Amino acid sequence: MARTRTLTELLLDIRQRVNQENSTFVTDAELTEYLNQELAELYTRIVQAQGPAHYRSSSSVSVTSGTALYSLPSDFWQVQQVEAVIGGVTWRLRPFMGYEHAPLASTGRPLAYYAPVKYRVQADQIEFLPPTQTFTATVYYTKAPPRLSAGSDTFDGFAGYEVAAIYGACATVLAKEESDPSFYTMQKDRILKHIDSLAGQRDENEPERVQDVDGGDLGWLL
């Protein structure tokens, strides 16, 4: 997308910043691990700060009456939203809380029209209750942070955000050789603050609205 860089390019960038282009003091394997740890932190920081999603994947779930639990994708990290086509209508499903599990699991209790089913993430599965309907659900989600391994593997820094991970890896390299890493940690913190101020502004025309999390779902049980 906006600023895709390969693992090979990122490793060279780190080595150049710490003047270790020809050094074997830190191996490429070590440096890759340092970088992956920093990229994971950066990835979660972007997700935390975002409004409209930077990372978005989807998975279809065929829900069958009588079965409540279904496996989530192997790269699943966080739910963004869940939709379901039930009776020809596309619904935005809402999660149920833990204390709601028992009444929802009771198949003999009718539901209000506007809340045909609810979901909840349970470890590496998603649960749909009540388990009385057959339908197709779509789970929109954020993947777990990627790990780069091959030189051609890429990371998208969008607007230069990857530099935070580069500075973080530089600091780890300097700390290993018992040099002062403070310049690099300060630069990393500077970029992270920059991300916090910008990452949520992907749609300047229509900023995110406050959601009503109280009033629209009071009558989910009749």
Coordinates of C-alpha atoms in Angstrom, one line a residue:
M1 CA 0.0 0.0 0.0
A2 CA 1.4 3.3 1.1
R3 CA 4.9 2.5 2.3
T4 CA 5.6 -1.2 1.9
R5 CA 9.2 -2.3 2.7
T6 CA 10.8 -5.7 2.6
L7 CA 12.6 -7.5 5.5
T8 CA 15.9 -7.1 3.6
E9 CA 15.3 -3.3 3.3
L10 CA 14.4 -3.0 7.0
L11 CA 17.4 -5.0 8.2
L12 CA 19.8 -2.9 6.1
D13 CA 18.1 0.3 7.4
I14 CA 18.8 -0.8 11.0
R15 CA 22.4 -1.7 10.3
Q16 CA 23.0 1.6 8.6
R17 CA 21.7 3.6 11.5
V18 CA 23.9 1.9 14.0
N19 CA 27.0 1.7 11.7
Q20 CA 27.0 -2.1 11.5
E21 CA 26.6 -2.8 7.8
N22 CA 29.6 -5.2 7.8
S23 CA 29.4 -6.4 11.4
T24 CA 28.5 -9.9 12.6
F25 CA 28.2 -8.8 16.2
V26 CA 24.4 -9.1 15.8
T27 CA 23.4 -11.8 13.2
D28 CA 20.6 -11.3 10.7
A29 CA 18.6 -13.9 12.6
E30 CA 18.9 -12.0 15.9
L31 CA 18.2 -8.7 14.2
T32 CA 15.1 -10.2 12.5
E33 CA 13.8 -11.3 15.9
Y34 CA 14.4 -7.8 17.4
L35 CA 12.6 -6.3 14.4
N36 CA 9.6 -8.7 14.7
Q37 CA 9.2 -7.8 18.3
E38 CA 9.2 -4.1 17.5
L39 CA 6.9 -4.5 14.6
A40 CA 4.4 -6.4 16.8
E41 CA 4.4 -3.5 19.3
L42 CA 4.1 -1.0 16.4
Y43 CA 1.2 -3.0 14.9
T44 CA -0.8 -3.0 18.1
R45 CA -0.1 0.7 18.6
I46 CA -1.6 1.4 15.2
V47 CA -4.6 -0.7 15.9
Q48 CA -5.1 0.9 19.3
A49 CA -5.0 4.4 17.8
Q50 CA -7.0 3.8 14.7
G51 CA -10.5 4.9 13.7
P52 CA -11.2 3.3 10.3
A53 CA -9.2 0.1 10.3
H54 CA -5.7 -0.1 8.9
Y55 CA -5.8 -3.9 9.0
R56 CA -9.0 -5.7 8.1
S57 CA -9.8 -9.3 7.1
S58 CA -13.0 -11.3 6.9
S59 CA -14.1 -14.9 7.4
S60 CA -17.4 -16.6 6.5
V61 CA -19.0 -18.9 9.1
S62 CA -21.7 -21.4 8.2
V63 CA -23.8 -21.5 11.4
T64 CA -26.0 -24.6 11.8
S65 CA -28.9 -25.0 14.2
G66 CA -27.9 -27.0 17.3
T67 CA -24.2 -26.0 17.1
A68 CA -23.0 -22.9 19.0
L69 CA -19.2 -22.9 18.8
Y70 CA -17.1 -22.4 15.6
S71 CA -13.4 -22.1 15.0
L72 CA -12.0 -18.6 14.3
P73 CA -9.3 -18.1 11.6
S74 CA -5.8 -19.2 12.6
D75 CA -4.5 -15.6 12.3
F76 CA -7.4 -14.1 14.3
W77 CA -6.6 -11.4 16.9
Q78 CA -9.6 -9.0 17.4
V79 CA -13.2 -8.8 16.2
Q80 CA -14.1 -5.6 14.3
Q81 CA -17.7 -6.5 13.6
V82 CA -19.9 -9.5 12.9
E83 CA -22.7 -9.6 10.4
A84 CA -25.2 -12.3 9.6
V85 CA -27.8 -12.9 6.8
I86 CA -30.8 -14.3 8.6
G87 CA -34.2 -14.6 6.8
G88 CA -32.9 -12.6 3.9
V89 CA -31.9 -9.7 6.1
T90 CA -28.3 -8.6 6.9
W91 CA -27.9 -8.0 10.6
R92 CA -25.2 -6.3 12.6
L93 CA -24.7 -8.7 15.5
R94 CA -23.9 -7.6 19.0
P95 CA -21.8 -9.5 21.5
F96 CA -23.4 -11.0 24.6
M97 CA -21.8 -10.7 28.0
G98 CA -20.8 -13.6 30.1
Y99 CA -23.8 -13.3 32.4
E100 CA -26.1 -13.5 29.4
H101 CA -24.9 -16.9 28.4
A102 CA -27.4 -19.0 30.4
P103 CA -30.6 -17.2 29.2
L104 CA -29.4 -17.1 25.6
A105 CA -28.5 -20.7 25.6
S106 CA -32.1 -21.6 26.7
T107 CA -33.6 -22.5 23.3
G108 CA -37.2 -22.2 24.6
R109 CA -37.0 -18.4 25.2
P110 CA -38.1 -16.2 22.3
L111 CA -36.0 -13.3 21.1
A112 CA -37.1 -9.8 20.1
Y113 CA -37.2 -9.2 16.3
Y114 CA -34.4 -6.8 16.2
A115 CA -31.9 -9.1 18.0
P116 CA -32.1 -12.5 16.4
V117 CA -28.8 -13.8 17.6
K118 CA -25.7 -12.7 19.6
Y119 CA -22.0 -13.7 19.5
R120 CA -19.1 -14.0 21.9
V121 CA -15.4 -14.7 21.3
Q122 CA -14.4 -17.7 23.4
A123 CA -10.6 -18.4 23.2
D124 CA -10.0 -19.5 19.6
Q125 CA -13.7 -19.9 18.8
I126 CA -16.8 -17.8 18.3
E127 CA -20.1 -18.7 19.9
F128 CA -23.5 -17.8 18.4
L129 CA -26.6 -17.9 20.7
P130 CA -29.3 -19.0 20.8
P131 CA -28.2 -22.1 18.8
T132 CA -31.6 -22.4 17.1
Q133 CA -31.0 -20.9 13.6
T134 CA -29.1 -21.8 10.4
F135 CA -27.5 -18.8 8.7
T136 CA -24.2 -17.4 7.3
A137 CA -22.2 -15.0 9.4
T138 CA -19.2 -12.9 8.3
V139 CA -16.6 -12.1 10.9
Y140 CA -14.5 -8.9 10.2
Y141 CA -11.4 -9.0 12.2
T142 CA -7.9 -7.8 12.8
K143 CA -5.2 -10.3 12.2
A144 CA -2.5 -11.1 14.7
P145 CA 0.7 -9.1 14.1
P146 CA 2.7 -10.7 11.2
R147 CA 6.2 -12.2 11.6
L148 CA 8.7 -11.5 8.8
S149 CA 11.1 -14.3 7.9
A150 CA 11.9 -14.3 4.2
G151 CA 13.9 -11.4 2.8
S152 CA 11.0 -10.6 0.5
D153 CA 8.4 -10.5 3.3
T154 CA 6.9 -7.0 3.6
F155 CA 5.5 -4.7 6.2
D156 CA 3.3 -1.6 5.4
G157 CA 4.3 1.4 7.4
F158 CA 1.6 3.5 5.8
A159 CA 3.1 7.0 6.5
G160 CA 6.6 6.0 7.7
Y161 CA 5.3 4.4 10.9
E162 CA 7.8 1.5 10.5
V163 CA 10.6 3.8 11.6
A164 CA 9.4 3.4 15.2
A165 CA 10.2 -0.3 14.9
I166 CA 13.6 0.4 13.3
Y167 CA 14.6 2.8 16.1
G168 CA 13.5 0.2 18.7
A169 CA 15.6 -2.5 17.1
C170 CA 18.5 -0.1 16.9
A171 CA 18.2 0.6 20.6
T172 CA 18.3 -3.2 21.3
V173 CA 21.4 -3.6 19.2
L174 CA 23.2 -0.7 21.0
A175 CA 22.1 -2.1 24.4
K176 CA 23.6 -5.5 23.5
E177 CA 26.9 -4.0 22.7
E178 CA 26.7 -1.9 26.0
S179 CA 26.4 1.4 24.2
D180 CA 24.0 4.2 25.0
P181 CA 20.6 3.5 23.2
S182 CA 18.9 6.6 24.5
F183 CA 18.9 8.5 21.2
Y184 CA 17.1 5.6 19.5
T185 CA 14.6 5.2 22.3
M186 CA 13.8 8.9 22.2
Q187 CA 13.3 8.7 18.4
K188 CA 11.1 5.7 18.8
D189 CA 8.9 7.5 21.4
R190 CA 8.7 10.5 19.1
I191 CA 7.4 8.4 16.2
L192 CA 4.9 6.6 18.5
K193 CA 3.4 9.9 19.6
H194 CA 3.2 10.9 16.0
I195 CA 1.3 7.7 15.3
D196 CA -1.1 8.3 18.2
S197 CA -2.0 11.7 16.8
L198 CA -2.5 10.6 13.2
A199 CA -3.5 6.9 13.0
G200 CA -7.2 7.6 13.9
Q201 CA -7.6 10.2 11.1
R202 CA -8.0 8.0 8.0
D203 CA -11.2 9.6 6.9
E204 CA -10.9 13.4 7.5
N205 CA -14.3 13.9 5.8
E206 CA -16.3 11.7 8.2
P207 CA -14.7 11.3 11.6
E208 CA -15.9 8.4 13.8
R209 CA -19.1 8.9 15.7
V210 CA -19.8 8.0 19.3
Q211 CA -21.8 4.8 19.5
D212 CA -24.9 4.2 21.5
V213 CA -24.0 1.1 23.5
D214 CA -27.0 1.3 25.8
G215 CA -30.3 2.2 24.2
G216 CA -30.6 0.0 21.2
D217 CA -30.4 -3.4 22.7
L218 CA -32.5 -3.3 25.9
G219 CA -35.2 -5.6 24.7
W220 CA -33.2 -8.5 23.4
L221 CA -35.4 -10.9 25.4
L222 CA -39.2 -10.8 25.4

